[in-house]
Tab-separated table of C-alpha atoms in Angstrom:
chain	number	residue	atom	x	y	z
R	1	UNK	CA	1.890	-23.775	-21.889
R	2	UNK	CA	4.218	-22.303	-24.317
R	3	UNK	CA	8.120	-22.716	-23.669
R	4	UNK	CA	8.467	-19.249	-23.815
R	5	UNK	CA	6.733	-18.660	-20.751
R	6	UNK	CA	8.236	-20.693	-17.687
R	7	UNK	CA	6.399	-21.147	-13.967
R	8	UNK	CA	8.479	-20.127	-11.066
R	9	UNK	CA	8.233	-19.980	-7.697
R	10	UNK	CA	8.612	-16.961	-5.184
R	11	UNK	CA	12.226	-18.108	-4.548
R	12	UNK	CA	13.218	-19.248	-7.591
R	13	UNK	CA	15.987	-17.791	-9.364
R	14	UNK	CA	16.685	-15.440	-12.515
R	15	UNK	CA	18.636	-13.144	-14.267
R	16	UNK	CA	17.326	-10.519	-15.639
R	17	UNK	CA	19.046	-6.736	-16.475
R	18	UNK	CA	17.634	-4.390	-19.251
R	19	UNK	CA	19.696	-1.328	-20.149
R	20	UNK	CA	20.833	0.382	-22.746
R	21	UNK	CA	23.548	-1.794	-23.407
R	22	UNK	CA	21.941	-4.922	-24.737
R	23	UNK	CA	21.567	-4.755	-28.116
R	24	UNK	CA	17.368	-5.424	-28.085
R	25	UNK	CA	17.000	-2.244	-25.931
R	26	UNK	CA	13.165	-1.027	-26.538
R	27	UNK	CA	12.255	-3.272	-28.562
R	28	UNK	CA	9.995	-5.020	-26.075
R	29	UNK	CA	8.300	-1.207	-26.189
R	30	UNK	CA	7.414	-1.722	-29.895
R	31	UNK	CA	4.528	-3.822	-31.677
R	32	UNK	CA	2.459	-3.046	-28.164
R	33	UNK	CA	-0.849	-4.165	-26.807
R	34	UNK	CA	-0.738	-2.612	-24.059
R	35	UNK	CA	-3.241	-2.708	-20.706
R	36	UNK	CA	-3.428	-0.294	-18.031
R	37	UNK	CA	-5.209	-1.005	-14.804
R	38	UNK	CA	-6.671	2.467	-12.481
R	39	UNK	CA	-3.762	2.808	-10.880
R	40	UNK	CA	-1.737	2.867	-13.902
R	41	UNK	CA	-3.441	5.529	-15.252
R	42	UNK	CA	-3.004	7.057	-11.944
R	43	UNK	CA	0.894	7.084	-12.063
R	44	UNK	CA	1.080	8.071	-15.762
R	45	UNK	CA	-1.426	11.173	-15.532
R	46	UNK	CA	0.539	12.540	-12.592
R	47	UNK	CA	3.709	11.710	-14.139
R	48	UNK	CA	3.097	13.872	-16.719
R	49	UNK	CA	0.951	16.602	-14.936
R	50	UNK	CA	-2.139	16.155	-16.837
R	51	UNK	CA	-5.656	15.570	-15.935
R	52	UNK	CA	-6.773	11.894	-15.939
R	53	UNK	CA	-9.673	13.121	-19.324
R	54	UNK	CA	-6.817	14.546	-21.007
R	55	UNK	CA	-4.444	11.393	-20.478
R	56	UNK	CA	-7.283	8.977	-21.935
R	57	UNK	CA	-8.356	11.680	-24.568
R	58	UNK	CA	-4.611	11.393	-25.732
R	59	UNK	CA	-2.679	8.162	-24.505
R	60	UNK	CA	-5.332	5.505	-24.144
R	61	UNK	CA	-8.515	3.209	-26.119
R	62	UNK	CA	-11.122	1.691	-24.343
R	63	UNK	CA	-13.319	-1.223	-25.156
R	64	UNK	CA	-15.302	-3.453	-23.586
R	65	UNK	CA	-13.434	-6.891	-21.826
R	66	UNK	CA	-14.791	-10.082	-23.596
R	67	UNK	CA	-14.719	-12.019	-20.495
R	68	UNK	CA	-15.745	-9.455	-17.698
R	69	UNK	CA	-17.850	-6.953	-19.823
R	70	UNK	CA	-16.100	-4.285	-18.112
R	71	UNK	CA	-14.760	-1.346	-19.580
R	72	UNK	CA	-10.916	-1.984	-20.166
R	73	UNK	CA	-8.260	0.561	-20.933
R	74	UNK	CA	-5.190	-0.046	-23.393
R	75	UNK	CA	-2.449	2.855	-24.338
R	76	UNK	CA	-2.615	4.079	-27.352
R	77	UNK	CA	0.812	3.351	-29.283
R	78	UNK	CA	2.424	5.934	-31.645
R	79	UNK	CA	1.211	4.450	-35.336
R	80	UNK	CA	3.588	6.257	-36.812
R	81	UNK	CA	6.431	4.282	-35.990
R	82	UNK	CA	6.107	0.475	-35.072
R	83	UNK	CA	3.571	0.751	-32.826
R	84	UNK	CA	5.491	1.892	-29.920
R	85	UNK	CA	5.277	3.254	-26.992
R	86	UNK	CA	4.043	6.997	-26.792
R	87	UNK	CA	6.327	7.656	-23.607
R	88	UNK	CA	9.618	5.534	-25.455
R	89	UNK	CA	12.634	7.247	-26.192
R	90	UNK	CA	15.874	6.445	-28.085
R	91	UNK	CA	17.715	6.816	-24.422
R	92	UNK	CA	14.720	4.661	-22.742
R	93	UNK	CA	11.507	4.944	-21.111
R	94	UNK	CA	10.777	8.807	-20.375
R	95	UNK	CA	7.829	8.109	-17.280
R	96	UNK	CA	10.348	5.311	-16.028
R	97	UNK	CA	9.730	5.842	-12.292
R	98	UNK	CA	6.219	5.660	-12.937
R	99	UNK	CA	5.960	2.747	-15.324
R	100	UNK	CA	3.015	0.397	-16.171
R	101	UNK	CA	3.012	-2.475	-13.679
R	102	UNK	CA	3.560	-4.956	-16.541
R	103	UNK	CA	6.187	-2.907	-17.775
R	104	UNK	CA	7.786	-2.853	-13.882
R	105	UNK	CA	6.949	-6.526	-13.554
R	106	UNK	CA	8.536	-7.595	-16.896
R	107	UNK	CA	10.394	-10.160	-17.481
R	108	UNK	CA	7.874	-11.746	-15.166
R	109	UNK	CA	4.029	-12.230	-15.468
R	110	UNK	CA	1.615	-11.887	-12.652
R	111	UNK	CA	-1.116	-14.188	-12.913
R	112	UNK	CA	-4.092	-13.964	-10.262
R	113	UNK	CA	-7.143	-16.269	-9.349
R	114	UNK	CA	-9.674	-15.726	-7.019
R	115	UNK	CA	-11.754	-18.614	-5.432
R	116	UNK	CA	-15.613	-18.093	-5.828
R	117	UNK	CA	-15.825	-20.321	-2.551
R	118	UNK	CA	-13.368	-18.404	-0.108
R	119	UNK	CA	-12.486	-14.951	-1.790
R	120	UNK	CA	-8.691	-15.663	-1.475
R	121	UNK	CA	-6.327	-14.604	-4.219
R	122	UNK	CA	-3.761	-17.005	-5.587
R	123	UNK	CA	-0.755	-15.486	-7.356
R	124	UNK	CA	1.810	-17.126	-9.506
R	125	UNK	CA	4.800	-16.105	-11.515
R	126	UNK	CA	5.846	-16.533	-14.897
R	127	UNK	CA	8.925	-16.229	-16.541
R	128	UNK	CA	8.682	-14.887	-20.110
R	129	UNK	CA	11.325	-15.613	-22.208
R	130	UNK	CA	10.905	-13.850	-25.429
R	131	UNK	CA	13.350	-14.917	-28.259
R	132	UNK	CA	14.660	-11.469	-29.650
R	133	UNK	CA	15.251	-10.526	-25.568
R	134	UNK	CA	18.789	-10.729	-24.536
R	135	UNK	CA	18.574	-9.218	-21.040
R	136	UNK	CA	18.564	-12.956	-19.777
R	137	UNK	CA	22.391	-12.936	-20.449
R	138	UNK	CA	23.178	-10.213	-17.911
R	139	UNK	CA	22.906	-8.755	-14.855
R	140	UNK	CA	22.735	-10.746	-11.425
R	141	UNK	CA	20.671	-13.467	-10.491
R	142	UNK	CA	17.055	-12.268	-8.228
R	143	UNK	CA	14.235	-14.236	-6.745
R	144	UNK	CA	11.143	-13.024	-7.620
R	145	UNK	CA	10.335	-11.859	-4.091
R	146	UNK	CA	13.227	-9.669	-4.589
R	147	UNK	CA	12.304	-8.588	-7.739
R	148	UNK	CA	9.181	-7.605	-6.702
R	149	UNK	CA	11.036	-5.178	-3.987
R	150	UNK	CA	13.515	-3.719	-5.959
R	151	UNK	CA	11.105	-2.864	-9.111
R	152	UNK	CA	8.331	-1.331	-6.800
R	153	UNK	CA	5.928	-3.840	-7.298
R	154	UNK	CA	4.509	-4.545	-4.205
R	155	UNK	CA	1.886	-1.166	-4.386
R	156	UNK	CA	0.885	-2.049	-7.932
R	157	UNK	CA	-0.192	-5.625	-6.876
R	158	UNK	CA	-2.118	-4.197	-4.148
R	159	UNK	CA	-4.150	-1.508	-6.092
R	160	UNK	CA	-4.471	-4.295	-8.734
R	161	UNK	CA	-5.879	-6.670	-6.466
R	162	UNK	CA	-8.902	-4.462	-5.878
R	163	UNK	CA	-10.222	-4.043	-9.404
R	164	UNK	CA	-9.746	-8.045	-8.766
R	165	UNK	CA	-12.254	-7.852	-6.619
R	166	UNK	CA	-14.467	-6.099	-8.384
R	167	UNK	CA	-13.988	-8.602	-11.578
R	168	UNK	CA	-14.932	-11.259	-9.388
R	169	UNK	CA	-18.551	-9.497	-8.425
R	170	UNK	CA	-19.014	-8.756	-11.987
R	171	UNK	CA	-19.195	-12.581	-13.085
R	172	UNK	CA	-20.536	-14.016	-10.069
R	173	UNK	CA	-23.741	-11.330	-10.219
R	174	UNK	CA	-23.719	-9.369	-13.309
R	175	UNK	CA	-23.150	-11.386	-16.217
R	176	UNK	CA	-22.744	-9.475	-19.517
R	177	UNK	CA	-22.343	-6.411	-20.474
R	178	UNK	CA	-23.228	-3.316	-18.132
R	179	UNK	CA	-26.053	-1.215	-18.473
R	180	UNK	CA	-24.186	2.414	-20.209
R	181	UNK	CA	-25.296	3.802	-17.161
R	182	UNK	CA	-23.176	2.129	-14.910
R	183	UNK	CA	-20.498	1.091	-17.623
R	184	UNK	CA	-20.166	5.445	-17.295
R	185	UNK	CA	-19.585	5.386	-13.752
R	186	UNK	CA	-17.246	2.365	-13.372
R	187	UNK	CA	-15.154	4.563	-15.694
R	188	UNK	CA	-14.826	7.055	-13.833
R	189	UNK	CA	-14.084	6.094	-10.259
R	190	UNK	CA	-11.390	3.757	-11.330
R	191	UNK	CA	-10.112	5.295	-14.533
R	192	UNK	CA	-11.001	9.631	-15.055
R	193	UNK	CA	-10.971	10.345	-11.254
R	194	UNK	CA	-9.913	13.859	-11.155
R	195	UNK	CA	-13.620	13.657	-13.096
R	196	UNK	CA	-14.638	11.692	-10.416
R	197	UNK	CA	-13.481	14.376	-7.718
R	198	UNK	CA	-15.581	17.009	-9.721
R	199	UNK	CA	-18.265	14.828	-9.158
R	200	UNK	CA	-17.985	14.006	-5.736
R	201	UNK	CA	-17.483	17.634	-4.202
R	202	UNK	CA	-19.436	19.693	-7.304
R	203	UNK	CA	-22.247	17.757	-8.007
R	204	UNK	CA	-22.941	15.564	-4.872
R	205	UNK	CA	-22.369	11.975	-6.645
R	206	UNK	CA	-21.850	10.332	-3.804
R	207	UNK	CA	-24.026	12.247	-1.426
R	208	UNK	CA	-26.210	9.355	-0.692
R	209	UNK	CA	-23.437	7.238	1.149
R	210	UNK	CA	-22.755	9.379	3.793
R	211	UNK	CA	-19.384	10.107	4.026
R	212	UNK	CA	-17.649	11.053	6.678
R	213	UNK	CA	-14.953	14.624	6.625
R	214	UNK	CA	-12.182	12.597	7.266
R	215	UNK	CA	-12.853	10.609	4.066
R	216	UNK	CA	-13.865	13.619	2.444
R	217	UNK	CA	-10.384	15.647	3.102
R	218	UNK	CA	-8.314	12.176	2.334
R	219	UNK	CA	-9.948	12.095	-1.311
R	220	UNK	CA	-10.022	15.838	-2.170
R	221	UNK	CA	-5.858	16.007	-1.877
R	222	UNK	CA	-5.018	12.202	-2.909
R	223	UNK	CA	-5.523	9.898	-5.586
R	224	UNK	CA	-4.292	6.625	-4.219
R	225	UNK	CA	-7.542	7.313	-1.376
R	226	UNK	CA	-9.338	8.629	-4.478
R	227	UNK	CA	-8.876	5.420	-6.303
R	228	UNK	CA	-9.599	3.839	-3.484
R	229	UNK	CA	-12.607	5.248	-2.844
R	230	UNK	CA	-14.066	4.272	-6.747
R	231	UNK	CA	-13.687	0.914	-6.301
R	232	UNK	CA	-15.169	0.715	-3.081
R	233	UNK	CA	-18.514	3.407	-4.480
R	234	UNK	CA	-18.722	0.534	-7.465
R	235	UNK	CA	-18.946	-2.782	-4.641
R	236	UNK	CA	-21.608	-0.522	-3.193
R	237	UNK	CA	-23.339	1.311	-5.732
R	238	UNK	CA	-23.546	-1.206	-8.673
R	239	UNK	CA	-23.010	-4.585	-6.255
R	240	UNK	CA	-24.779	-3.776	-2.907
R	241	UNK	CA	-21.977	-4.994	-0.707
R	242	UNK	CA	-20.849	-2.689	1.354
């Protein structure tokens, strides 16, 4: 493992503070590779007020995950300027509140297994300690289970944990690459889902599962039961488990 990258425990300590008084401020928003999960996507495109097509029209790339064949979203950086961050500003991150979970996480790195023989996920921490990154020298020293609180983790890791899930069905039973078909609709439900709404209650996508008004009303008005909803239609639809 590289020594910038250290494993802690959920009580372990560091300290950690970013702000706009250490002198690397932003630059860990430049140079950027940058994934977004669903319900990334989901925080961003409401942040801003825009439909989830127009936010990947404008903010994001997709392409196709060498290990999962799955269709995998990164933001698009401004190539104008040092790769950045679209939504950096010289005073900090403008969608702050509704930041990337790696972004939220940072200077930690959530790393998650699932077993193949139980279904249980295993999480561990890492510590990333870049070289030009001086927050290390401030602030107050946090467990991670803290950290996790304060940031606003916890909600991220959940809604993470389900496209998990759906990982782990792709390479147990659907090696490869998915048919364009179904590469279309995994798209959708987790990543365009006000497309995905349109679907549902305009042209009957769904129709043939049989949902319920209750489930119905939940998904018209929210996109966390929205998003929700997608991953579960994909375990059906393209996995048969219901």
């Amino acid at each position: 493992m590289s020594e910038n990258f250290v494993p802690l425990s959920l009580n372990d300590n560091f300290r950690f503070k970013c702000s706009a008084n250490v002198p690397c401020f932003n630059e860990c928003c430049r140079d950027l590779n940058q994934f977004l999960t669903p319900y990334d996507i989901l925080r961003l495109k409401n942040n801003l007020g825009i439909p989830s097509d127009l936010f990947l029209e404008r903010y994001a790339s997709q392409h196709t995950g060498p290990e999962s064949g799955l269709p995998v979203i990164t933001l698009k950086p401004d190539y104008t300027s040092e790769l950045k961050c679209p939504f950096v500003s010289d005073s900090g991150c403008t969608v702050y509140k509704d930041r990337p979970s790696s972004c939220r996480t940072y200077p930690l790195v959530r790393v998650l297994t699932r077993s193949r023989e139980t279904g249980r996920n295993t999480e561990q921490y890492l510590l990333v300690k870049e070289p030009h990154c001086q927050g290390f020298k401030r602030g107050q020293v946090n467990t991670i289970q803290n950290w996790i609180k304060e940031q606003g983790i916890e909600i991220y890791n959940k809604m993470n944990d389900m496209l998990m899930e759906i990982i782990s069905l792709k390479n147990r039973f659907m090696p490869g690459q998915l048919p364009i078909k179904t590469e279309r609709f995994f798209h959708m439900a987790c990543y365009d889902l006000d497309t995905f709404r349109s679907h549902i209650f305009d042209k009957g996508i769904l129709n043939d599962l049989d949902l319920d008004s209750e489930t119905l009303n939940n998904v018209k008005n929210d996109d966390v039961e929205l998003l929700k909803l997608g991953i579960k239609s994909i375990k059906i639809k393209v996995f048969g488990i219901k």
